[in-house]
Amino acid sequence: PHLGLPAEEAAAQGAATIPVPLRDVDRAIVDDEQDGFVRLHHRRGRIVGATIVGPAAGETIALVAYGMRDGRSPADFSSVVFPYPTIGLALRQAGDAYRPASLTPAARRGRDYYFRAVGAR
């Protein structure tokens, strides 16, 4: 299923896409249903669309609809506790992928400085 802006229209409006192939989702691996993907489109920290192809796509996209209605960011999926293993974890993976990309340059420098200092110990 698809929700919100399609990929082409989202890109034309300056949105970025976070793809999560189901081959990277544990539930899909366990069920041997790795053909499919989750694509989350976002613009300026707001979810503007999504396409999900694969098992449980209808149930999973309902979570995206909820997030879109409330003006959520992809990062918000990072803090959701999903049952393990479920296809819904692909949304968490999308949120996890979004988080580092959303850092400001100053925050990125601070993070890099911290991990260099910790790694030197």
XYZ file of C-alpha atoms in Angstrom, residues 41 51 78 82-83:
5
model
C 9.346 9.970 2.432
C 5.140 2.879 0.334
C 13.125 5.056 16.692
C 7.834 -2.766 18.477
C 7.220 -6.426 19.253
